[in-house]
Coordinates of C-alpha atoms in Angstrom, one line a residue:
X1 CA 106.7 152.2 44.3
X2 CA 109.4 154.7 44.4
X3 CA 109.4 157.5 47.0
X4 CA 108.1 160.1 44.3
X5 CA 105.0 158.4 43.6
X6 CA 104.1 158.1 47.2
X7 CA 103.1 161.6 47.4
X8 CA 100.3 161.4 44.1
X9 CA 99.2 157.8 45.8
X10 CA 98.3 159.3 49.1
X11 CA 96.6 162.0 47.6
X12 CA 94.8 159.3 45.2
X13 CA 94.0 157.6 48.6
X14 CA 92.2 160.3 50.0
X15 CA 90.2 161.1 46.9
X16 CA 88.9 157.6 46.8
X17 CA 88.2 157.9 51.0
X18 CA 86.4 161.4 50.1
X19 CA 84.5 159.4 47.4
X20 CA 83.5 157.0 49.5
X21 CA 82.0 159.1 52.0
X22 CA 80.4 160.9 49.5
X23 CA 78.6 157.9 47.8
X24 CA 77.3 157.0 51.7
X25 CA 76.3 160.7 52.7
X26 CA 74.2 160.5 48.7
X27 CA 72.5 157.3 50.0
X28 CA 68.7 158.0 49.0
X29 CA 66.5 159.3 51.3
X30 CA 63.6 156.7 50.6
X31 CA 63.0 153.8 52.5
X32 CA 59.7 151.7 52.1
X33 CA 58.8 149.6 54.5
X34 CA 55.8 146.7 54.2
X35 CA 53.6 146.5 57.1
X36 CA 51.1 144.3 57.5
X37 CA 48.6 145.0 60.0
X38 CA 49.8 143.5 62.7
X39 CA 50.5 145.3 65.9
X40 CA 54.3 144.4 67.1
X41 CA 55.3 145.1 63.0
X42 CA 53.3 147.9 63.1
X43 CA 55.2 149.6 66.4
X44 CA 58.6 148.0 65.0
X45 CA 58.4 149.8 61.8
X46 CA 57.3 152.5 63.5
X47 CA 60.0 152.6 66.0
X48 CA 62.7 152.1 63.2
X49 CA 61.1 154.9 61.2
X50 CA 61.8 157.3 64.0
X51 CA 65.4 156.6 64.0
X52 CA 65.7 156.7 60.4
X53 CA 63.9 159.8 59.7
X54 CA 66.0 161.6 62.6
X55 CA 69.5 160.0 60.5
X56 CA 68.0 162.4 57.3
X57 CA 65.7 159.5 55.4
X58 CA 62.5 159.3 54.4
X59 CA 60.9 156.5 55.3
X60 CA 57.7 155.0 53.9
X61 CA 55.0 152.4 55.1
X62 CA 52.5 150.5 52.8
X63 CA 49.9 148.1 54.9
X64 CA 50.1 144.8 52.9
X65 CA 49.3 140.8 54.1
X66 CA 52.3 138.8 54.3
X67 CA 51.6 137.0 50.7
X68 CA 51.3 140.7 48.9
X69 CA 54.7 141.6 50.7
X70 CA 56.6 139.0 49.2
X71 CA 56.0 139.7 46.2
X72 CA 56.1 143.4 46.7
X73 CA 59.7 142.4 47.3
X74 CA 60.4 140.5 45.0
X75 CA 59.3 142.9 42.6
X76 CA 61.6 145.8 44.7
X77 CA 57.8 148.0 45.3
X78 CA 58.9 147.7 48.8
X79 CA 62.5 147.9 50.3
X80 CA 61.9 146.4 54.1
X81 CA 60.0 143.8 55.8
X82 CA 60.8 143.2 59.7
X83 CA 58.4 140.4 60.2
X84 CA 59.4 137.7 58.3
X85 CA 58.2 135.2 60.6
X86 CA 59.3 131.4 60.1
X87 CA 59.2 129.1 59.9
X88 CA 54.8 129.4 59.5
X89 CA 55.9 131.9 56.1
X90 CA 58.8 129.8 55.0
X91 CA 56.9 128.4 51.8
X92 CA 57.2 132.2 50.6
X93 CA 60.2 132.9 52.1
X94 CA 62.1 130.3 50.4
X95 CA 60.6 131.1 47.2
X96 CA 62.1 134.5 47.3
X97 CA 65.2 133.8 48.9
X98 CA 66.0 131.2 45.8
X99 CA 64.9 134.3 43.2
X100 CA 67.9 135.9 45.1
X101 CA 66.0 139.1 45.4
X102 CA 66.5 139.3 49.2
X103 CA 68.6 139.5 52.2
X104 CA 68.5 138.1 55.5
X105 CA 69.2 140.5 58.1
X106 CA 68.7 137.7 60.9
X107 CA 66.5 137.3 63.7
X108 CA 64.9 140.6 65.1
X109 CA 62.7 139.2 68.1
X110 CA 64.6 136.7 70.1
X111 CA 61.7 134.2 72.4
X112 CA 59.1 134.0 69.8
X113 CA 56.9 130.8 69.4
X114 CA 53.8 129.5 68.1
X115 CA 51.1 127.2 69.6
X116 CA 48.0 126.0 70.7
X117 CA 46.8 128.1 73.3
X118 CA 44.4 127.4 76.5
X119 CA 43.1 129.5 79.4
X120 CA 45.8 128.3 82.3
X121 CA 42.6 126.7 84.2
X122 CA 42.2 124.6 81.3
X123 CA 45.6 123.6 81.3
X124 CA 45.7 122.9 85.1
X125 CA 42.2 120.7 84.4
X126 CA 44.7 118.4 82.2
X127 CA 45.3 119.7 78.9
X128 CA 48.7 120.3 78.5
X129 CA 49.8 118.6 75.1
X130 CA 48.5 118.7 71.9
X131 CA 48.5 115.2 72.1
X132 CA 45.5 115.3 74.2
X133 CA 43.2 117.3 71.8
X134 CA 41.3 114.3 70.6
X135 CA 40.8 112.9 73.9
X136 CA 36.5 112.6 73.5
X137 CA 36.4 114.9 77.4
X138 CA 38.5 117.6 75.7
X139 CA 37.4 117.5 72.9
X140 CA 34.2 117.7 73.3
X141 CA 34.6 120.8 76.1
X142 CA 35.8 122.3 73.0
X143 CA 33.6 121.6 70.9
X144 CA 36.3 120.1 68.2
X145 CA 36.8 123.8 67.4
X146 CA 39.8 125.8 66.4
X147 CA 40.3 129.5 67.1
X148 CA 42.5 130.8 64.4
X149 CA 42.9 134.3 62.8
X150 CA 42.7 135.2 59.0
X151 CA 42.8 132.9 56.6
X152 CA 45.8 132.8 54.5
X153 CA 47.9 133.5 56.7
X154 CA 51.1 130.8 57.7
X155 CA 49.3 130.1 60.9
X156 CA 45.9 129.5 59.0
X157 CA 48.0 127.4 56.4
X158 CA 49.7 125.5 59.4
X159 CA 46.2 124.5 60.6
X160 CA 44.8 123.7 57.7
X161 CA 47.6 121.5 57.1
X162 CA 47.1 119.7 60.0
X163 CA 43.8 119.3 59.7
X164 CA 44.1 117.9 56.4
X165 CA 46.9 115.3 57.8
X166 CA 44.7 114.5 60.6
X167 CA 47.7 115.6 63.1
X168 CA 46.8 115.0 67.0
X169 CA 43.5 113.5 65.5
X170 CA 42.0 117.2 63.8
X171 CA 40.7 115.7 60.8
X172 CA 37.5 116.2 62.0
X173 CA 37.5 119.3 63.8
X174 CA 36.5 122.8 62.8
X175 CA 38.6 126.0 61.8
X176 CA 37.0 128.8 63.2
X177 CA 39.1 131.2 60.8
X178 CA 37.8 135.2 61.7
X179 CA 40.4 137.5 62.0
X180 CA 43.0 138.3 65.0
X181 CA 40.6 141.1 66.9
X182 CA 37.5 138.6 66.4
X183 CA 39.8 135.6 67.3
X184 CA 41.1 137.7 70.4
X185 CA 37.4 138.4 71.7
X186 CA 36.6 135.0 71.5
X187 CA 39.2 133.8 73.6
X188 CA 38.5 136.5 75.9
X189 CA 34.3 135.9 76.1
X190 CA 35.5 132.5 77.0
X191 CA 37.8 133.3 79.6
X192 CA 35.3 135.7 81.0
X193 CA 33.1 133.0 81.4
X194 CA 35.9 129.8 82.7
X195 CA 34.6 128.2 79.3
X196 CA 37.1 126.0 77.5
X197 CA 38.5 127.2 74.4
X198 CA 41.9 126.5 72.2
X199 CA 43.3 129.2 69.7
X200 CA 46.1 129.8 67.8
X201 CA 48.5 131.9 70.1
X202 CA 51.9 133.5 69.7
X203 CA 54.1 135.5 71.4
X204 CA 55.2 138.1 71.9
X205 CA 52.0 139.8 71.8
X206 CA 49.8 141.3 74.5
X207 CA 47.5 138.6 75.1
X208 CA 50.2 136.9 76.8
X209 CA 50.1 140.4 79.6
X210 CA 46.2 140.5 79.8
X211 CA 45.5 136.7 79.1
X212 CA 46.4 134.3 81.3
X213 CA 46.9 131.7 79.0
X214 CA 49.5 128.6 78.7
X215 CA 50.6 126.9 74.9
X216 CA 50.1 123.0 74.7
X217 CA 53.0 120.9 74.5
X218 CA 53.7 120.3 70.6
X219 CA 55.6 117.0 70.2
X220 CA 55.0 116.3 66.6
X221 CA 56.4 119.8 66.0
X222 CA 53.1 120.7 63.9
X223 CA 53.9 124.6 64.6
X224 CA 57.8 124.0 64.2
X225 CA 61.0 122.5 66.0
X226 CA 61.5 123.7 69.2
X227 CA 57.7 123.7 70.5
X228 CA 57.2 125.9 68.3
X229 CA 59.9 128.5 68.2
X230 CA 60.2 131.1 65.6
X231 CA 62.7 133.8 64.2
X232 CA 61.4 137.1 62.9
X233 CA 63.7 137.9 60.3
X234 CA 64.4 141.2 58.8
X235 CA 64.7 141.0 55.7
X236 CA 65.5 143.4 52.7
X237 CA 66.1 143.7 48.7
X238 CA 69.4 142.6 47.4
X239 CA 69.0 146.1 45.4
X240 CA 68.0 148.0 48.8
X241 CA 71.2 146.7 50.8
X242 CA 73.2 147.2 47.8
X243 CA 72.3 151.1 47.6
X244 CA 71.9 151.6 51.5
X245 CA 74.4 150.1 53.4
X246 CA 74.1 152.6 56.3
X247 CA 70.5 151.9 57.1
X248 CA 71.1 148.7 56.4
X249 CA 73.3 148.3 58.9
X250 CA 70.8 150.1 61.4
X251 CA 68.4 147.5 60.3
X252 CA 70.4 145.0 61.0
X253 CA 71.7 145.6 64.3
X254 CA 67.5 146.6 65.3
X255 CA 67.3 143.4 67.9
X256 CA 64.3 142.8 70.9
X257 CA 63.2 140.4 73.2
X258 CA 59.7 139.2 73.1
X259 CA 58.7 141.0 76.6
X260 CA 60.1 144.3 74.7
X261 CA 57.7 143.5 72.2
X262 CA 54.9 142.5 73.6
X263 CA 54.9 145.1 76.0
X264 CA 54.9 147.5 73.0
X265 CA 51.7 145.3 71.6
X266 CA 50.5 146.5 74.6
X267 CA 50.8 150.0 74.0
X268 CA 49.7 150.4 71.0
X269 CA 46.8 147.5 70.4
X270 CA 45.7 146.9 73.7
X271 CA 45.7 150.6 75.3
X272 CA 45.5 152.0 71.8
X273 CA 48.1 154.5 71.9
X274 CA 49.7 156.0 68.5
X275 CA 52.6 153.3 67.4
X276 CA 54.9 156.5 67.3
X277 CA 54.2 157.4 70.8
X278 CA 54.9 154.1 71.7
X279 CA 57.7 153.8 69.8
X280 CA 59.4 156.8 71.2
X281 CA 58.7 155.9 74.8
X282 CA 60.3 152.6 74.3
X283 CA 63.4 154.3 72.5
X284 CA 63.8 157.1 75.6
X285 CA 63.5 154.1 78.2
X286 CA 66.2 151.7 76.4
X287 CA 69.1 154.3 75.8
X288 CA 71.9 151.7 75.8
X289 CA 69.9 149.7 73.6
X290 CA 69.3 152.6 71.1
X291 CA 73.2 153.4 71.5
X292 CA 73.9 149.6 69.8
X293 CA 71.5 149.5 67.6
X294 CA 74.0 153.3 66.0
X295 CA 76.7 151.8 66.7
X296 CA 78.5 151.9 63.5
X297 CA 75.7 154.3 61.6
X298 CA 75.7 157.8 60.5
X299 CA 73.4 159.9 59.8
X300 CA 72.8 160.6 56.1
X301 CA 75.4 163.5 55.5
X302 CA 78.1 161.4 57.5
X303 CA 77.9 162.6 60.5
X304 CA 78.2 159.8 64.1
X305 CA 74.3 159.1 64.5
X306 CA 74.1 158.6 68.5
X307 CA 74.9 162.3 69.2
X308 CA 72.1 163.0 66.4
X309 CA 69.4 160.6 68.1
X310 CA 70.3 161.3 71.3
X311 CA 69.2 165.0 71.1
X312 CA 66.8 165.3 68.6
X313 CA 64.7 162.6 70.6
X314 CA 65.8 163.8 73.9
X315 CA 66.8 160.0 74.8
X316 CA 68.9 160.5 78.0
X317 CA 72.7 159.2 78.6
X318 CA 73.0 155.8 78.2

């Protein structure tokens, strides 16, 4: 390039920088999220609202079962799902991941498993492993009963899997499918009362605060590898990541523990507080977790977005 070109290409430079940041501060406001009702999705969502809606977008929520979400997505009616939970939704989730309508965003809850849970007296009795289910004594302390919530769900498919394979000898036992608040009070009636019961537990979750419950050893891996150990994923339209990479970048970097989670369960489900209030409160007590989960982000019209969250959510120094 000879030297009097130079000047035109670094003004040609800048245009297409000024371009650029103009494309990311037009990013569209809306951003619909699919929320089934669960509780730790429910203050998730709500919690990633927040920050959004403070960055300048407009974000959405539509309550909708885990079946209903996929294809919400894979028909682009919804934009964001951050409970992906695998690998009891994998049969949909691969489905849409091979339609190529979506995008992984990785793991947002790291320590999250499945299982069979017992009261920890029942465990201490002898119960410990799955294995032991069809022993006649346990077995018939429980009655050959199941506590599991609604039905189509991947934890009712998981079950009903395994009872139709006969795995650890439930071929003949019952499902007692109800739904998570119904499956909840019958595992606390029982504990009330020292009786023996096993349900279908997971954490993170607030039973595992106000429960004191252990999960069953799971060596045939009927709830997953790992006893049982799952990923959340976040996941989100090919279209949506496309058209928003700033938010989707928030989304991405969004990342708790299971304690931070259930703990929030807590808040909201157990001592029914408002899923925003909760939210916030987490948000004002983690600030050097908020500050990495911006790092990277603007707000809508381009602007850093710590500085933005920080005040407008009075989230102190981190």
């Amino acid at each position: 390039m000879s030297l009097s070109h130079r000047p035109l290409a670094f003004a040609l430079a800048g245009s297409l920088l000024a371009m650029s940041g103009l494309a990311q501060a037009e990013e569209s406001a809306q951003v619909r999220f699919s929320v089934p009702s669960w509780p730790g999705v429910t203050v998730k969502t709500a919690l990633a609202s927040t920050l959004l809606e403070t960055l300048g977008y407009e974000p959405q929520s539509a309550e909708l079962g885990a079946t209903i979400t996929y294809e919400a997505l894979t028909q682009r009616e919804v934009d964001v799902f951050l409970a992906g939970w695998l690998p009891a939704q994998k049969g949909m989730y691969d489905t849409a991941m091979e339609e190529g309508v979506l995008k992984d965003l990785g793991n947002n809850v790291n320590g999250a498993r499945l299982g069979f849970a017992v009261p920890t007296y029942v465990y201490e009795a002898g119960l410990t492993s799955a294995e032991q289910l069809d022993d006649p004594e346990y077995a018939d302390k429980l009655e050959s009963t199941v506590y599991s919530i609604e039905a189509g769900t991947g934890m009712s498919e998981i079950l009903n899997e395994a009872v139709d394979n006969d795995t650890y000898g439930l071929g003949d036992w019952r499902l007692s499918e109800t739904s998570t608040p119904g499956m909840l009070s019958a595992a606390k009636s029982a504990i009330d009362r020292d009786e023996w019961i096993v349900f279908a537990g997971w954490t993170p979750h607030w039973m595992n605060i106000e429960y004191d419950v252990k999960y069953l050893d799971d060596p045939e891996d009927m709830w997953g590898p790992n006893q049982g150990a799952s990923d959340v994923k976040t996941l989100v339209t090919t279209d949506f990541a496309d058209s928003h990479p700033n938010a989707t970048r928030l989304l991405d970097q969004l990342s708790f523990s299971a304690d931070d989670q259930s703990q929030m369960i807590l808040g909201f489900s157990y001592e029914e507080r408002e899923p925003d209030a909760v939210a916030l409160e987490w948000l004002r007590e983690h600030p050097a977790r908020v500050k990495a989960f911006l790092d990277g982000v603007t707000t809508r019209d381009g602007e850093p977005a710590w500085p933005a969250v920080q005040q407008a959510l009075e989230i102190p120094q981190a």
